[in-house]
Coordinates of C-alpha atoms and ligand atoms in Angstrom, one line a residue:
X631 CA 68.9 143.7 67.5
X632 CA 67.9 144.0 71.1
X633 CA 65.8 141.0 70.7
X634 CA 68.5 138.9 69.1
X635 CA 68.6 135.4 70.8
X636 CA 72.3 136.1 71.6
X637 CA 71.2 139.1 73.8
X638 CA 68.7 136.9 75.6
X639 CA 71.4 134.5 76.8
X640 CA 72.2 135.1 80.4
X641 CA 75.7 136.4 81.2
X642 CA 78.3 134.5 83.3
X643 CA 77.6 136.9 86.2
X644 CA 73.9 136.2 86.2
X645 CA 74.5 132.5 86.1
X646 CA 77.0 132.8 89.0
X647 CA 74.5 134.6 91.1
X648 CA 71.7 132.1 90.3
X649 CA 70.6 130.1 93.4
X650 CA 71.1 126.8 91.6
X651 CA 74.8 127.6 91.0
X652 CA 75.7 127.7 94.7
X653 CA 75.9 123.9 94.9
X654 CA 78.3 123.9 91.9
X655 CA 80.5 126.5 93.6
X656 CA 80.6 124.5 96.7
X657 CA 81.3 121.2 95.0
X658 CA 83.8 122.4 92.3
X659 CA 85.2 125.7 93.4
X660 CA 84.8 129.1 91.8
X661 CA 87.4 129.1 89.0
X662 CA 86.4 125.7 87.6
X663 CA 82.7 126.6 87.8
X664 CA 83.3 129.9 86.0
X665 CA 85.2 128.0 83.3
X666 CA 82.4 125.5 82.9
X667 CA 79.7 128.3 82.7
X668 CA 81.8 130.0 80.0
X669 CA 82.1 126.7 78.1
X670 CA 78.4 126.0 78.1
X671 CA 77.7 129.6 77.1
X672 CA 80.1 129.3 74.2
X673 CA 78.4 126.1 73.1
X674 CA 75.0 127.8 73.3
X675 CA 76.2 130.7 71.1
X676 CA 77.5 128.2 68.7
X677 CA 74.1 126.5 68.5
X678 CA 72.4 129.8 68.0
X679 CA 74.8 130.6 65.2
X680 CA 73.9 127.3 63.6
X681 CA 70.2 128.0 63.5
X682 CA 68.9 127.4 67.0
X683 CA 66.3 130.1 67.6
X684 CA 65.4 129.9 71.3
X685 CA 68.3 130.4 73.7
X686 CA 68.5 128.0 76.6
X687 CA 67.3 129.1 80.0
X688 CA 69.6 129.9 82.9
X689 CA 68.5 126.6 84.5
X690 CA 69.3 124.6 81.4
X691 CA 72.7 126.2 81.2
X692 CA 73.4 125.4 84.8
X693 CA 72.4 121.8 84.3
X694 CA 74.8 121.6 81.4
X695 CA 77.5 123.2 83.4
X696 CA 77.0 120.6 86.1
X697 CA 77.3 117.7 83.6
X698 CA 80.5 119.4 82.2
X699 CA 82.0 119.8 85.7
X700 CA 81.2 116.2 86.5
X701 CA 82.9 114.9 83.3
X702 CA 85.9 117.1 84.0
X703 CA 86.4 115.8 87.6
X704 CA 85.4 112.2 87.3
X705 CA 88.6 110.2 88.1
X706 CA 89.9 108.1 85.3
X707 CA 91.5 105.7 87.7
X708 CA 88.5 104.0 89.2
X709 CA 87.7 100.9 91.2
X710 CA 86.2 98.1 89.1
X711 CA 84.9 94.6 89.9
X712 CA 87.1 92.0 88.2
X713 CA 84.9 89.1 87.1
X714 CA 87.4 87.9 84.4
X715 CA 89.0 85.2 86.5
X716 CA 92.4 86.5 85.7
X717 CA 93.9 86.9 89.2
X718 CA 96.9 89.1 88.5
X719 CA 95.4 91.3 85.7
X720 CA 97.9 94.0 84.8
X721 CA 95.3 96.1 83.1
X722 CA 93.1 96.0 86.2
X723 CA 95.9 96.9 88.6
X724 CA 97.4 93.5 89.4
X725 CA 97.3 92.4 93.1
X726 CA 94.5 93.6 95.4
X727 CA 96.1 94.2 98.8
X728 CA 95.5 92.5 102.1
X729 CA 93.7 94.4 104.9
X730 CA 96.9 94.6 107.0
X731 CA 98.7 96.1 104.0
X732 CA 96.0 98.7 103.5
X733 CA 96.1 99.5 107.1
X734 CA 99.9 100.0 107.1
X735 CA 99.8 102.2 104.1
X736 CA 97.0 104.3 105.5
X737 CA 98.8 104.8 108.8
X738 CA 102.0 105.9 107.1
X739 CA 100.3 108.0 104.4
X740 CA 98.2 110.1 106.6
X741 CA 101.1 111.5 108.7
X742 CA 104.8 111.5 109.3
X743 CA 106.9 108.3 109.6
X744 CA 110.3 106.9 110.2
X745 CA 110.9 106.6 106.5
X746 CA 114.5 107.9 106.9
X747 CA 114.6 108.5 110.6
X748 CA 116.4 106.5 113.3
X749 CA 114.4 106.8 116.5
X750 CA 117.2 105.5 118.7
X751 CA 119.8 107.9 117.5
X752 CA 117.3 110.8 116.9
X753 CA 118.7 111.4 113.5
X754 CA 118.9 110.4 109.9
X755 CA 118.0 106.7 109.2
X756 CA 117.8 104.6 106.1
X757 CA 114.9 104.1 103.8
X758 CA 116.4 100.9 102.6
X759 CA 116.1 99.2 106.0
X760 CA 112.3 98.7 106.2
X761 CA 111.5 95.8 103.9
X762 CA 115.0 94.4 103.7
X763 CA 115.4 92.6 107.0
X764 CA 112.1 90.8 106.3
X765 CA 113.2 89.9 102.7
X766 CA 116.5 88.5 104.1
X767 CA 114.7 86.5 106.7
X768 CA 112.1 85.1 104.3
X769 CA 114.3 84.3 101.4
X770 CA 117.6 83.6 103.2
X771 CA 119.4 86.1 100.9
X772 CA 122.5 88.0 102.2
X773 CA 121.0 91.3 101.3
X774 CA 118.0 92.9 99.6
X775 CA 117.1 96.2 97.8
X776 CA 113.6 97.5 97.0
X777 CA 113.1 99.8 94.0
X778 CA 110.1 101.2 92.1
X779 CA 109.2 98.1 90.0
X780 CA 110.9 95.1 88.5
X781 CA 111.6 96.7 85.2
X782 CA 113.6 99.3 87.1
X783 CA 115.3 96.4 89.1
X784 CA 116.4 94.8 85.8
X785 CA 117.7 98.1 84.4
X786 CA 119.6 98.8 87.6
X787 CA 121.2 95.4 87.8
X788 CA 122.3 95.5 84.1
X789 CA 123.5 99.1 84.3
X790 CA 125.4 98.7 87.6
X791 CA 126.9 95.3 86.8
X792 CA 127.6 95.5 83.1
X793 CA 127.0 99.1 81.9
X794 CA 129.8 101.3 80.5
X795 CA 132.6 102.3 82.9
X796 CA 136.0 104.0 82.3
X797 CA 137.6 100.6 81.7
X798 CA 134.8 99.4 79.5
X799 CA 133.3 102.4 77.7
X800 CA 131.3 100.0 75.4
X801 CA 129.7 98.2 78.3
X802 CA 130.4 94.5 79.1
X803 CA 128.8 91.4 77.8
X804 CA 125.6 89.9 79.2
X805 CA 124.9 86.4 78.0
X806 CA 121.2 85.5 77.5
X807 CA 119.6 82.5 75.8
X808 CA 117.6 83.4 72.7
X809 CA 114.7 81.5 74.2
X810 CA 114.5 84.1 77.0
X811 CA 114.6 87.4 75.1
X812 CA 111.0 88.1 76.2
X813 CA 108.8 91.1 75.6
X814 CA 106.6 91.3 78.7
X815 CA 104.2 94.0 77.5
X816 CA 104.0 97.7 78.3
X817 CA 107.0 98.1 76.0
X818 CA 109.4 96.1 78.2
X819 CA 111.6 94.1 75.8
X820 CA 114.7 92.4 77.2
X821 CA 117.0 93.5 74.3
X822 CA 115.8 97.2 74.6
X823 CA 116.4 97.2 78.3
X824 CA 119.8 95.8 77.7
X825 CA 120.5 98.6 75.2
X826 CA 119.3 101.2 77.6
X827 CA 121.6 99.9 80.3
X828 CA 124.6 100.2 78.0
X829 CA 125.4 96.5 78.6
X830 CA 126.2 94.5 75.5
X831 CA 123.7 91.7 74.8
X832 CA 125.3 88.4 73.8
X833 CA 122.6 86.1 72.5
X834 CA 123.2 82.4 72.6
X835 CA 121.5 79.2 71.5
X836 CA 118.4 79.1 69.4
X837 CA 114.8 80.0 70.2
X838 CA 113.9 76.5 71.3
X839 CA 117.3 75.0 72.4
X840 CA 120.2 76.4 74.4
X841 CA 122.9 74.2 75.7
X842 CA 125.4 74.6 78.5
X843 CA 128.2 74.6 75.9
X844 CA 126.5 77.7 74.3
X845 CA 127.1 79.5 77.6
X846 CA 130.7 78.2 77.8
X847 CA 131.5 79.2 74.2
X848 CA 130.2 82.8 74.5
X849 CA 132.3 83.7 77.5
X850 CA 135.2 86.0 76.9
X851 CA 137.2 88.6 78.9
X852 CA 134.5 91.3 78.2
X853 CA 131.7 89.2 79.8
X854 CA 130.2 90.6 83.0
X855 CA 127.5 88.2 83.7
X856 CA 125.0 85.6 82.7
X857 CA 121.4 86.6 82.8
X858 CA 118.3 84.3 83.1
X859 CA 114.9 85.8 82.4
X860 CA 111.6 84.1 83.2
X861 CA 109.5 83.6 80.1
X862 CA 106.5 85.0 82.0
X863 CA 103.9 85.2 79.2
X864 CA 104.7 82.3 76.9
X865 CA 105.7 78.7 77.0
X866 CA 108.2 76.8 75.0
X867 CA 107.0 73.3 74.2
X868 CA 108.1 70.5 72.0
X869 CA 111.8 70.1 71.0
X870 CA 113.3 72.3 73.7
X871 CA 116.2 72.3 76.1
X872 CA 117.8 74.6 78.5
X873 CA 120.4 74.1 81.3
X874 CA 119.2 74.4 84.9
X875 CA 120.1 77.5 86.8
X876 CA 122.5 75.5 89.0
X877 CA 124.3 74.3 85.9
X878 CA 124.6 77.9 84.6
X879 CA 125.9 79.0 88.0
X880 CA 128.6 76.3 87.9
X881 CA 129.8 77.6 84.6
X882 CA 129.7 81.2 85.8
X883 CA 131.7 80.3 88.9
X884 CA 134.5 78.7 86.9
X885 CA 134.8 82.0 84.9
X886 CA 134.3 84.3 87.8
X887 CA 131.1 85.7 86.4
X888 CA 127.9 86.8 88.1
X889 CA 124.5 85.2 87.5
X890 CA 121.4 87.4 87.7
X891 CA 117.9 85.9 87.5
X892 CA 114.9 87.9 86.5
X893 CA 112.1 85.9 87.9
X894 CA 109.4 88.3 86.8
X895 CA 106.6 87.2 89.2
X896 CA 108.8 85.5 91.7
X897 CA 106.7 83.2 93.9
X898 CA 107.6 82.8 97.6
X899 CA 105.2 79.9 97.9
X900 CA 105.0 76.7 95.9
X901 CA 102.2 77.0 93.2
X902 CA 102.5 73.2 92.7
X903 CA 100.3 72.8 95.8
X904 CA 97.3 74.1 93.8
X905 CA 97.5 71.8 90.8
X906 CA 99.5 74.4 88.9
X907 CA 103.0 73.9 87.4
X908 CA 105.6 75.0 89.9
X909 CA 106.4 78.7 89.3
X910 CA 110.1 79.2 90.1
X911 CA 110.5 80.4 93.6
X912 CA 112.9 83.1 94.9
X913 CA 114.3 80.7 97.4
X914 CA 115.1 78.1 94.8
X915 CA 116.9 80.6 92.6
X916 CA 119.1 81.7 95.6
X917 CA 119.7 78.1 96.5
X918 CA 120.8 77.4 93.0
X919 CA 123.4 80.1 93.5
X920 CA 122.1 83.1 91.6
X921 CA 123.9 86.2 92.8
X922 CA 121.0 88.6 92.2
X923 CA 117.3 87.5 92.0
X924 CA 114.8 90.1 90.8
X925 CA 111.0 90.0 91.0
X926 CA 107.9 92.2 91.2
X927 CA 106.0 93.3 94.4
X928 CA 102.6 93.2 92.8
X929 CA 102.5 89.9 90.9
X930 CA 102.5 86.6 92.8
X931 CA 103.9 88.3 95.9
X932 CA 100.5 90.0 96.2
X933 CA 101.7 93.4 97.5
X934 CA 102.1 97.0 96.2
X935 CA 104.1 97.9 93.1
X936 CA 107.7 97.4 93.7
X937 CA 110.8 95.8 92.3
X938 CA 112.8 93.5 94.7
X939 CA 116.4 92.5 94.3
X940 CA 117.8 89.9 96.7
X941 CA 121.1 88.2 96.7
X942 CA 124.8 88.3 97.6
X943 CA 125.5 91.2 100.0
X944 CA 128.5 92.6 98.1
X945 CA 126.7 92.6 94.8
X946 CA 123.5 94.2 96.3
X947 CA 125.8 96.8 97.9
X948 CA 127.1 97.8 94.5
X949 CA 123.5 98.2 93.2
X950 CA 122.6 100.4 96.2
X951 CA 125.5 102.7 95.6
X952 CA 124.7 103.2 91.9
X953 CA 123.2 106.7 91.2
X954 CA 120.3 105.1 89.3
X955 CA 119.2 103.5 92.5
X956 CA 118.3 106.9 93.9
X957 CA 116.2 107.7 90.8
X958 CA 114.1 104.5 91.1
X959 CA 113.7 104.3 94.9
X960 CA 110.3 103.3 96.3
X961 CA 108.1 105.7 98.2
X962 CA 106.8 105.3 101.7
X963 CA 103.5 103.8 100.7
X964 CA 105.1 101.0 98.7
X965 CA 107.6 100.3 101.5
X966 CA 105.0 100.2 104.3
X967 CA 102.7 98.1 102.1
X968 CA 105.4 95.7 101.1
X969 CA 106.5 95.3 104.6
X970 CA 103.0 94.4 105.8
X971 CA 102.6 91.9 102.9
X972 CA 105.9 90.3 103.6
X973 CA 104.9 89.8 107.2
X974 CA 102.1 87.5 106.1
X975 CA 104.8 85.2 104.6
X976 CA 106.9 85.4 107.7
X977 CA 103.9 84.5 109.9
X978 CA 102.9 81.7 107.5
X979 CA 99.5 83.3 106.9
X980 CA 100.0 84.3 103.2
X981 CA 97.4 81.8 102.0
X982 CA 94.7 83.1 104.3
X983 CA 95.5 86.8 104.2
X984 CA 96.9 87.8 100.8
X985 CA 94.1 88.1 98.3
X986 CA 96.1 86.7 95.4
X987 CA 96.8 83.5 97.3
X988 CA 93.3 83.4 98.7
X989 CA 92.0 83.4 95.1
X990 CA 94.5 80.8 93.9
X991 CA 93.7 78.5 96.8
X992 CA 89.9 78.8 96.8
X993 CA 88.5 75.3 96.6
X994 CA 86.4 74.4 93.5
X995 CA 83.3 73.6 95.6
X996 CA 83.4 77.0 97.1
X997 CA 83.5 78.7 93.7
X998 CA 80.7 76.4 92.5
X999 CA 78.6 77.4 95.5
X1000 CA 79.2 81.1 94.9
X1001 CA 78.3 80.9 91.2
X1002 CA 75.2 78.8 92.2
X1003 CA 74.1 81.5 94.7
X1004 CA 74.5 84.2 92.1
X1005 CA 72.5 82.2 89.6
X1006 CA 69.7 81.7 92.1
X1007 CA 69.6 85.4 93.1
X1008 CA 69.4 86.4 89.4
X1009 CA 66.8 83.8 88.4
X1010 CA 64.3 85.8 90.4
X1011 CA 64.7 88.8 88.0
X1012 CA 64.4 86.6 85.0
X1013 CA 68.0 86.4 83.7
X1014 CA 68.8 83.3 81.7
X1015 CA 71.6 82.0 84.0
X1016 CA 73.5 78.7 84.4
X1017 CA 76.6 77.6 86.2
X1018 CA 79.2 76.0 83.9
X1019 CA 82.7 74.7 84.2
X1020 CA 85.5 77.1 83.2
X1021 CA 89.1 78.1 83.8
X1022 CA 90.7 80.9 85.8
X1023 CA 94.1 82.2 85.0
X1024 CA 96.9 83.4 87.4
X1025 CA 98.1 86.0 84.9
X1026 CA 100.7 88.7 85.7
X1027 CA 103.5 87.1 83.8
X1028 CA 103.4 83.9 85.9
X1029 CA 102.5 80.4 84.9
X1030 CA 101.9 81.0 81.2
X1031 CA 99.2 78.7 79.8
X1032 CA 98.3 77.3 83.2
X1033 CA 94.7 77.5 84.4
X1034 CA 92.8 76.7 87.5
X1035 CA 89.4 74.9 87.1
X1036 CA 86.5 77.1 88.2
X1037 CA 82.8 77.5 88.1
X1038 CA 81.4 80.3 85.9
X1039 CA 78.1 82.1 86.0
X1040 CA 77.0 82.1 82.4
X1041 CA 74.2 84.3 81.1
X1042 CA 72.7 84.4 77.7
X1043 CA 71.9 87.7 76.0
X1044 CA 70.8 88.5 72.4
X1045 CA 74.1 90.5 72.3
X1046 CA 76.7 89.5 74.9
X1047 CA 78.9 92.3 73.8
X1048 CA 76.2 94.8 74.5
X1049 CA 75.6 93.2 78.0
X1050 CA 79.4 93.4 78.7
X1051 CA 79.4 97.1 77.6
X1052 CA 76.5 97.8 79.9
X1053 CA 78.3 96.2 82.8
X1054 CA 81.4 98.4 82.1
X1055 CA 79.1 101.5 82.2
X1056 CA 77.8 100.5 85.7
X1057 CA 79.0 102.1 88.9
X1058 CA 81.3 100.4 89.9
X1059 CA 82.1 99.0 86.5
X1060 CA 82.1 95.2 86.2
X1061 CA 84.6 93.6 83.8
X1062 CA 83.3 90.2 82.6
X1063 CA 84.3 87.8 79.8
X1064 CA 82.5 86.5 76.8
X1065 CA 82.8 82.8 76.1
X1066 CA 80.7 80.7 73.6
X1067 CA 78.5 83.7 73.0
X1068 CA 77.6 84.0 76.6
X1069 CA 78.5 86.5 79.2
X1070 CA 80.6 84.7 81.9
X1071 CA 81.6 85.8 85.3
X1072 CA 84.2 84.0 87.4
X1073 CA 83.7 84.2 91.2
X1074 CA 87.3 83.5 91.9
X1075 CA 88.4 87.1 91.3
X1076 CA 85.3 88.8 92.7
X1077 CA 86.0 90.0 96.3
X1078 CA 83.4 88.9 98.8
X1079 CA 82.7 92.5 99.7
X1080 CA 81.9 93.3 96.0
X1081 CA 79.3 90.6 95.6
X1082 CA 76.2 92.7 96.3
X1083 CA 77.3 95.4 93.9
X1084 CA 78.0 92.8 91.3
X1085 CA 74.5 91.3 91.6
X1086 CA 73.1 94.8 91.4
X1087 CA 75.0 95.4 88.2
X1088 CA 73.7 92.1 86.8
X1089 CA 70.1 92.9 87.8
X1090 CA 70.4 96.1 85.8
X1091 CA 70.8 93.9 82.7
X1092 CA 67.1 93.2 82.7
X1093 CA 64.5 95.2 80.8
X1094 CA 64.1 97.0 77.5
X1095 CA 67.7 97.5 76.5
X1096 CA 68.0 93.8 75.9
X1097 CA 67.1 94.2 72.3
X1098 CA 70.7 93.6 71.3
X1099 CA 71.8 97.2 70.9
X1100 CA 73.7 99.1 73.6
X1101 CA 71.5 102.0 74.8
X1102 CA 74.1 104.6 75.0
Ligands
PLP415 C1 106.7 91.5 84.9 C2 108.1 91.3 84.5 C3 109.0 92.3 84.6 C4 108.6 93.8 85.0 O1 108.1 93.8 86.2 P1 107.3 95.2 86.7 O2 107.2 95.0 88.1 O3 106.0 95.1 85.9 O4 108.1 96.3 86.3 C5 110.3 92.1 84.3 N1 110.7 90.9 83.9 C6 109.9 89.8 83.8 C7 110.4 88.5 83.4 C8 108.5 90.0 84.1 O5 107.7 89.0 84.1

């Protein structure tokens, strides 16, 4: 029995005292290292029970423990290189931030700040002050409020302006065109948000056509407001009609109703300048008379995650005072980052400083030249590359169906799927697209500073693995 392979397995204490374990203790701490050693010992006993005759050595067990510890501590939220050509890619974290934005967030994150402190008075200040003056100045709105994200902004507006009250325990009516009852992904469906707010959804019109008289006819004494929602991720084409926001506002005014406009992405600049359809701007919605306009911080604005509400001062004030506002307030990182991003707009430098707008406005020749440069660099290692015409997308619930012409680096592989999987397994992972049986990479969304790492990842696609099967 003394010679049983179980007895020959080293104990946890012996492994802990082994010189090779000291680097694990240093890197991962004692409790986690002990847990990993126990885990690999349990696994080894299992293998012995299932017929393995020779127990692993201490060194082998420590190596296994290292791999276990690495897998336990590898972050799941990792940087990737986005070569998909989708500029605001929700799955890949939406807007990359400008240098000034990163700097501002870093400064505030690493220490204390005036988040809610008034330096002049030496006492309590207001968190809601920081981005709001800038938002007023840039959009011309009477007031502004920043919350955690735009979904929260929509929920707040509906709850505070049409949710149940003592006088209206069933909530009040919110009129929405059937053509705008959008699901934007991530489980955000306009009718569900409406139900959550306690407001009563009043659907009007048909999927493709809603007329001004549909709005008129739906109004009764229980109506609180008319809502417009940006379609964000689909387009209505063909036999369609919808009144303009200004026309809807005119109807609402006659009946003393509010108009809230969920712009989704909410551009502050005109996308029409870049050969795209004009994405509705925040300024245009306010000019048309919307009482509250809501949009995201991390879509076309190009900043950190946030939900922004701008509009009439008395209405925004009601939203600020609602208890829900406290539950969805933004943190200091979002506020410092948003402020820094907004400053780019105020200083008329958004196009040159905000990555999302830099990407949208990159001229075709420049994209072509970058793709060409990559192809040349990779020809040396024998990859079958060419530069082809393609399309980039803005994404992020803006400009559905609209594309920007681009140049793609296209590479042929026996199995493009296997090549894409291998790129995803690279450090940092590279996310590419497959088009016409080729792996394609769009320079538009690849940050300049990531280019060398991208080329290194592509160079690793040469060699034996190229038999068509992923080698994992
Ligand atoms: C994206 C979007 C939202 C949600 O915004 P988040 O910032 O992702 O919470 C709400 N409404 C519309 C129309 C959108 O496009």
